[in-house]
Amino acid sequence: MQNQAHVDSWYAATANLKLDLPALLGAVESDVCVIGAGYTGLSAAIHLRQLGYSVTVLEANKIGWGASGRNGGHVGTGQRLDQEQLEKWLGMDHARALWALGLEAV
């Protein structure tokens, strides 16, 4: 699967495709290894790095090759149930805490 072209998309049309990162050779030591260089993996790597961790990102293909580069990556703050239903099920305090956690995650 390595080095397959991106699907025809807005991402592929605007991405810096000249970025050529070397394959991992030998042993590398870091605090955290992130598997996947899509939105979630790169965001995790950036935030961990900002906290002072050394981070290695591994990607089987190209950055954004999977769902993140195919208009298939989705980020949302909502839950499967609407907020009113969650409040009935969990109580207002827990439901609002869950909603706040969703906002913080994005």
Coordinates of N, CA and C in Angstrom, one line a residue:
M1 N 0.8 -1.2 0.0 CA 0.0 0.0 0.0 C 0.9 1.3 0.0
Q2 N 2.1 1.2 0.2 CA 3.0 2.3 0.3 C 3.0 3.1 -1.0
N3 N 3.1 4.4 -0.8 CA 3.3 5.4 -1.9 C 2.2 5.3 -3.0
Q4 N 1.0 5.0 -2.6 CA -0.1 5.0 -3.6 C -0.5 6.5 -3.7
A5 N -0.9 6.9 -4.9 CA -1.3 8.3 -5.1 C -2.6 8.6 -4.3
H6 N -2.7 9.9 -3.9 CA -4.0 10.3 -3.3 C -5.1 10.2 -4.3
V7 N -6.3 10.0 -3.8 CA -7.5 10.0 -4.7 C -7.6 11.4 -5.2
D8 N -8.3 11.6 -6.3 CA -8.6 13.0 -6.8 C -9.5 13.7 -5.9
S9 N -9.0 14.7 -5.2 CA -9.7 15.5 -4.2 C -9.2 16.9 -4.1
W10 N -9.9 17.7 -3.3 CA -9.4 19.0 -3.0 C -8.1 19.0 -2.3
Y11 N -8.0 18.0 -1.3 CA -6.8 17.9 -0.6 C -5.6 17.6 -1.5
A12 N -5.7 16.6 -2.4 CA -4.6 16.2 -3.3 C -4.3 17.4 -4.2
A13 N -5.3 18.2 -4.6 CA -5.0 19.3 -5.5 C -4.3 20.4 -4.8
T14 N -4.3 20.5 -3.5 CA -3.7 21.6 -2.8 C -2.6 21.2 -1.8
A15 N -2.4 19.9 -1.7 CA -1.4 19.5 -0.7 C 0.1 19.7 -1.2
N16 N 1.0 19.8 -0.3 CA 2.4 20.0 -0.7 C 2.9 18.6 -1.0
L17 N 2.8 18.1 -2.2 CA 3.1 16.8 -2.5 C 4.7 16.6 -2.7
K18 N 5.4 17.7 -2.7 CA 6.8 17.6 -2.8 C 7.5 17.2 -1.5
L19 N 6.7 17.2 -0.4 CA 7.2 16.8 0.9 C 7.6 15.3 0.8
D20 N 8.9 15.1 1.0 CA 9.4 13.7 0.9 C 10.1 13.3 2.2
L21 N 9.4 12.5 3.0 CA 10.0 12.2 4.3 C 10.5 10.8 4.2
P22 N 11.7 10.5 4.8 CA 12.3 9.2 4.6 C 11.6 8.1 5.4
A23 N 11.8 6.9 4.9 CA 11.2 5.7 5.6 C 12.0 5.5 6.9
L24 N 11.4 5.0 7.9 CA 12.1 4.7 9.2 C 13.1 3.5 9.0
L25 N 14.3 3.8 9.3 CA 15.4 2.8 9.1 C 16.0 2.6 10.5
G26 N 16.1 1.4 10.9 CA 16.8 1.1 12.2 C 15.9 1.5 13.4
A27 N 16.5 1.7 14.5 CA 15.7 1.9 15.8 C 15.6 3.4 16.0
V28 N 14.5 3.8 16.5 CA 14.3 5.2 16.9 C 13.7 5.2 18.3
E29 N 14.2 6.1 19.1 CA 13.6 6.2 20.5 C 12.9 7.5 20.7
S30 N 11.7 7.4 21.2 CA 10.9 8.6 21.5 C 9.9 8.3 22.6
D31 N 9.3 9.3 23.2 CA 8.4 9.1 24.3 C 7.1 8.5 23.8
V32 N 6.7 8.9 22.6 CA 5.4 8.4 22.1 C 5.5 8.1 20.6
C33 N 4.9 7.1 20.2 CA 4.8 6.7 18.7 C 3.4 6.9 18.3
V34 N 3.1 7.7 17.4 CA 1.7 7.9 16.8 C 1.6 7.2 15.5
I35 N 0.6 6.3 15.4 CA 0.4 5.5 14.2 C -0.7 6.2 13.4
G36 N -0.3 6.7 12.2 CA -1.2 7.4 11.3 C -1.0 8.9 11.3
A37 N -0.9 9.4 10.0 CA -0.6 10.8 9.9 C -1.8 11.5 9.2
G38 N -3.0 11.2 9.8 CA -4.2 12.0 9.4 C -4.4 13.1 10.4
Y39 N -5.6 13.6 10.3 CA -6.0 14.7 11.3 C -5.7 14.4 12.7
T40 N -6.2 13.2 13.1 CA -6.1 12.8 14.5 C -4.7 12.5 14.9
G41 N -4.0 11.8 14.1 CA -2.6 11.5 14.5 C -1.7 12.7 14.5
L42 N -1.8 13.5 13.5 CA -0.9 14.7 13.5 C -1.3 15.7 14.6
S43 N -2.6 15.8 14.9 CA -3.0 16.7 16.0 C -2.5 16.2 17.3
A44 N -2.6 14.9 17.5 CA -2.0 14.3 18.7 C -0.5 14.5 18.8
A45 N 0.2 14.3 17.7 CA 1.6 14.6 17.7 C 2.0 16.0 18.0
I46 N 1.3 16.9 17.5 CA 1.6 18.4 17.7 C 1.3 18.7 19.2
H47 N 0.2 18.2 19.7 CA -0.1 18.6 21.1 C 0.9 17.9 22.1
L48 N 1.2 16.7 21.8 CA 2.2 16.0 22.7 C 3.6 16.7 22.6
R49 N 4.0 17.1 21.4 CA 5.2 17.8 21.2 C 5.2 19.2 22.0
Q50 N 4.1 19.9 22.0 CA 3.9 21.1 22.7 C 4.0 20.9 24.2
L51 N 3.7 19.7 24.7 CA 3.8 19.3 26.1 C 5.2 18.9 26.5
G52 N 6.1 18.8 25.5 CA 7.5 18.4 25.7 C 7.9 17.0 25.4
Y53 N 7.0 16.2 24.9 CA 7.3 14.8 24.6 C 8.0 14.7 23.3
S54 N 8.9 13.8 23.2 CA 9.5 13.5 21.8 C 8.5 12.5 21.2
V55 N 8.2 12.8 19.9 CA 7.2 12.0 19.2 C 7.7 11.5 17.8
T56 N 7.3 10.3 17.5 CA 7.6 9.7 16.2 C 6.2 9.4 15.6
V57 N 6.0 9.9 14.4 CA 4.8 9.6 13.6 C 5.1 8.6 12.5
L58 N 4.3 7.5 12.5 CA 4.5 6.5 11.5 C 3.3 6.5 10.6
E59 N 3.5 6.5 9.3 CA 2.4 6.5 8.3 C 2.7 5.5 7.2
A60 N 1.8 4.6 6.9 CA 2.1 3.5 5.9 C 2.1 4.1 4.5
N61 N 1.5 5.2 4.3 CA 1.5 5.7 2.9 C 1.9 7.2 2.9
K62 N 1.1 8.1 2.6 CA 1.4 9.5 2.6 C 0.6 10.2 3.6
I63 N 1.0 11.4 4.1 CA 0.3 12.2 5.0 C -1.1 12.5 4.4
G64 N -2.1 12.2 5.2 CA -3.5 12.5 4.8 C -4.0 11.5 3.7
W65 N -3.4 10.4 3.5 CA -3.7 9.4 2.5 C -5.1 8.8 2.7
G66 N -5.4 8.5 4.0 CA -6.7 7.8 4.3 C -7.9 8.7 4.3
A67 N -8.7 8.5 5.3 CA -10.0 9.3 5.4 C -9.7 10.8 5.5
S68 N -8.7 11.2 6.1 CA -8.4 12.6 6.3 C -8.2 13.3 5.0
G69 N -7.7 12.6 4.0 CA -7.5 13.2 2.7 C -8.5 12.9 1.7
R70 N -9.6 12.2 2.1 CA -10.7 11.8 1.2 C -12.0 12.5 1.6
N71 N -12.0 13.5 2.3 CA -13.2 14.1 2.8 C -14.1 13.2 3.6
G72 N -13.4 12.2 4.2 CA -14.1 11.2 5.0 C -13.8 11.3 6.5
G73 N -12.9 12.2 6.9 CA -12.7 12.4 8.3 C -13.7 13.4 8.9
H74 N -14.3 13.1 9.9 CA -15.3 13.9 10.5 C -15.0 14.2 12.0
V75 N -15.2 15.4 12.4 CA -15.0 15.8 13.7 C -16.3 16.6 14.2
G76 N -16.9 16.2 15.3 CA -18.1 16.8 15.7 C -18.1 16.8 17.3
T77 N -18.9 17.7 17.8 CA -19.0 17.8 19.3 C -20.2 17.1 19.8
G78 N -21.2 16.7 19.0 CA -22.4 16.1 19.5 C -22.3 14.6 19.9
Q79 N -23.3 14.2 20.5 CA -23.4 12.8 21.0 C -24.4 12.0 20.1
R80 N -24.5 10.8 20.3 CA -25.5 10.0 19.5 C -26.9 10.4 20.0
L81 N -27.1 10.7 21.2 CA -28.4 11.1 21.7 C -28.4 12.7 21.8
D82 N -29.6 13.3 21.7 CA -29.6 14.7 21.8 C -29.4 15.1 23.3
Q83 N -29.1 16.3 23.5 CA -28.7 16.8 24.8 C -29.9 16.6 25.8
E84 N -31.1 16.8 25.4 CA -32.3 16.6 26.3 C -32.4 15.2 26.8
Q85 N -32.2 14.3 25.8 CA -32.3 12.8 26.2 C -31.1 12.5 27.1
L86 N -29.9 13.0 26.9 CA -28.8 12.7 27.7 C -29.1 13.2 29.2
E87 N -29.7 14.4 29.3 CA -30.0 15.0 30.6 C -31.0 14.1 31.3
K88 N -32.0 13.5 30.6 CA -32.9 12.6 31.3 C -32.2 11.4 31.7
W89 N -31.3 10.9 30.9 CA -30.6 9.6 31.1 C -29.6 9.7 32.2
L90 N -28.7 10.8 32.1 CA -27.6 10.9 33.0 C -27.7 11.9 34.1
G91 N -28.7 12.7 34.0 CA -28.8 13.9 34.9 C -28.2 15.1 34.3
M92 N -28.6 16.3 34.6 CA -28.2 17.5 34.0 C -26.7 17.7 34.1
D93 N -26.1 17.5 35.3 CA -24.7 17.8 35.6 C -23.8 16.9 34.7
H94 N -24.1 15.6 34.7 CA -23.3 14.7 33.9 C -23.4 14.9 32.4
A95 N -24.7 15.2 32.0 CA -24.9 15.4 30.6 C -24.1 16.7 30.1
R96 N -24.2 17.7 30.9 CA -23.5 19.0 30.5 C -22.0 18.8 30.6
A97 N -21.5 18.0 31.5 CA -20.0 17.7 31.6 C -19.6 16.9 30.3
L98 N -20.5 16.0 29.9 CA -20.2 15.2 28.7 C -20.1 16.1 27.4
W99 N -21.1 17.1 27.4 CA -21.1 18.0 26.3 C -19.8 18.9 26.3
A100 N -19.4 19.4 27.5 CA -18.2 20.2 27.6 C -17.0 19.4 27.2
L101 N -17.0 18.1 27.5 CA -15.8 17.3 27.1 C -15.7 17.2 25.6
G102 N -16.9 17.1 24.9 CA -16.9 17.0 23.5 C -16.4 18.3 22.9
L103 N -16.8 19.4 23.4 CA -16.3 20.7 23.0 C -14.8 20.9 23.2
E104 N -14.3 20.4 24.3 CA -12.9 20.5 24.6 C -12.1 19.6 23.6
A105 N -12.6 18.5 23.3 CA -11.9 17.5 22.4 C -11.7 18.1 21.0
V106 N -12.6 19.0 20.5 CA -12.5 19.5 19.2 C -11.6 20.8 19.3

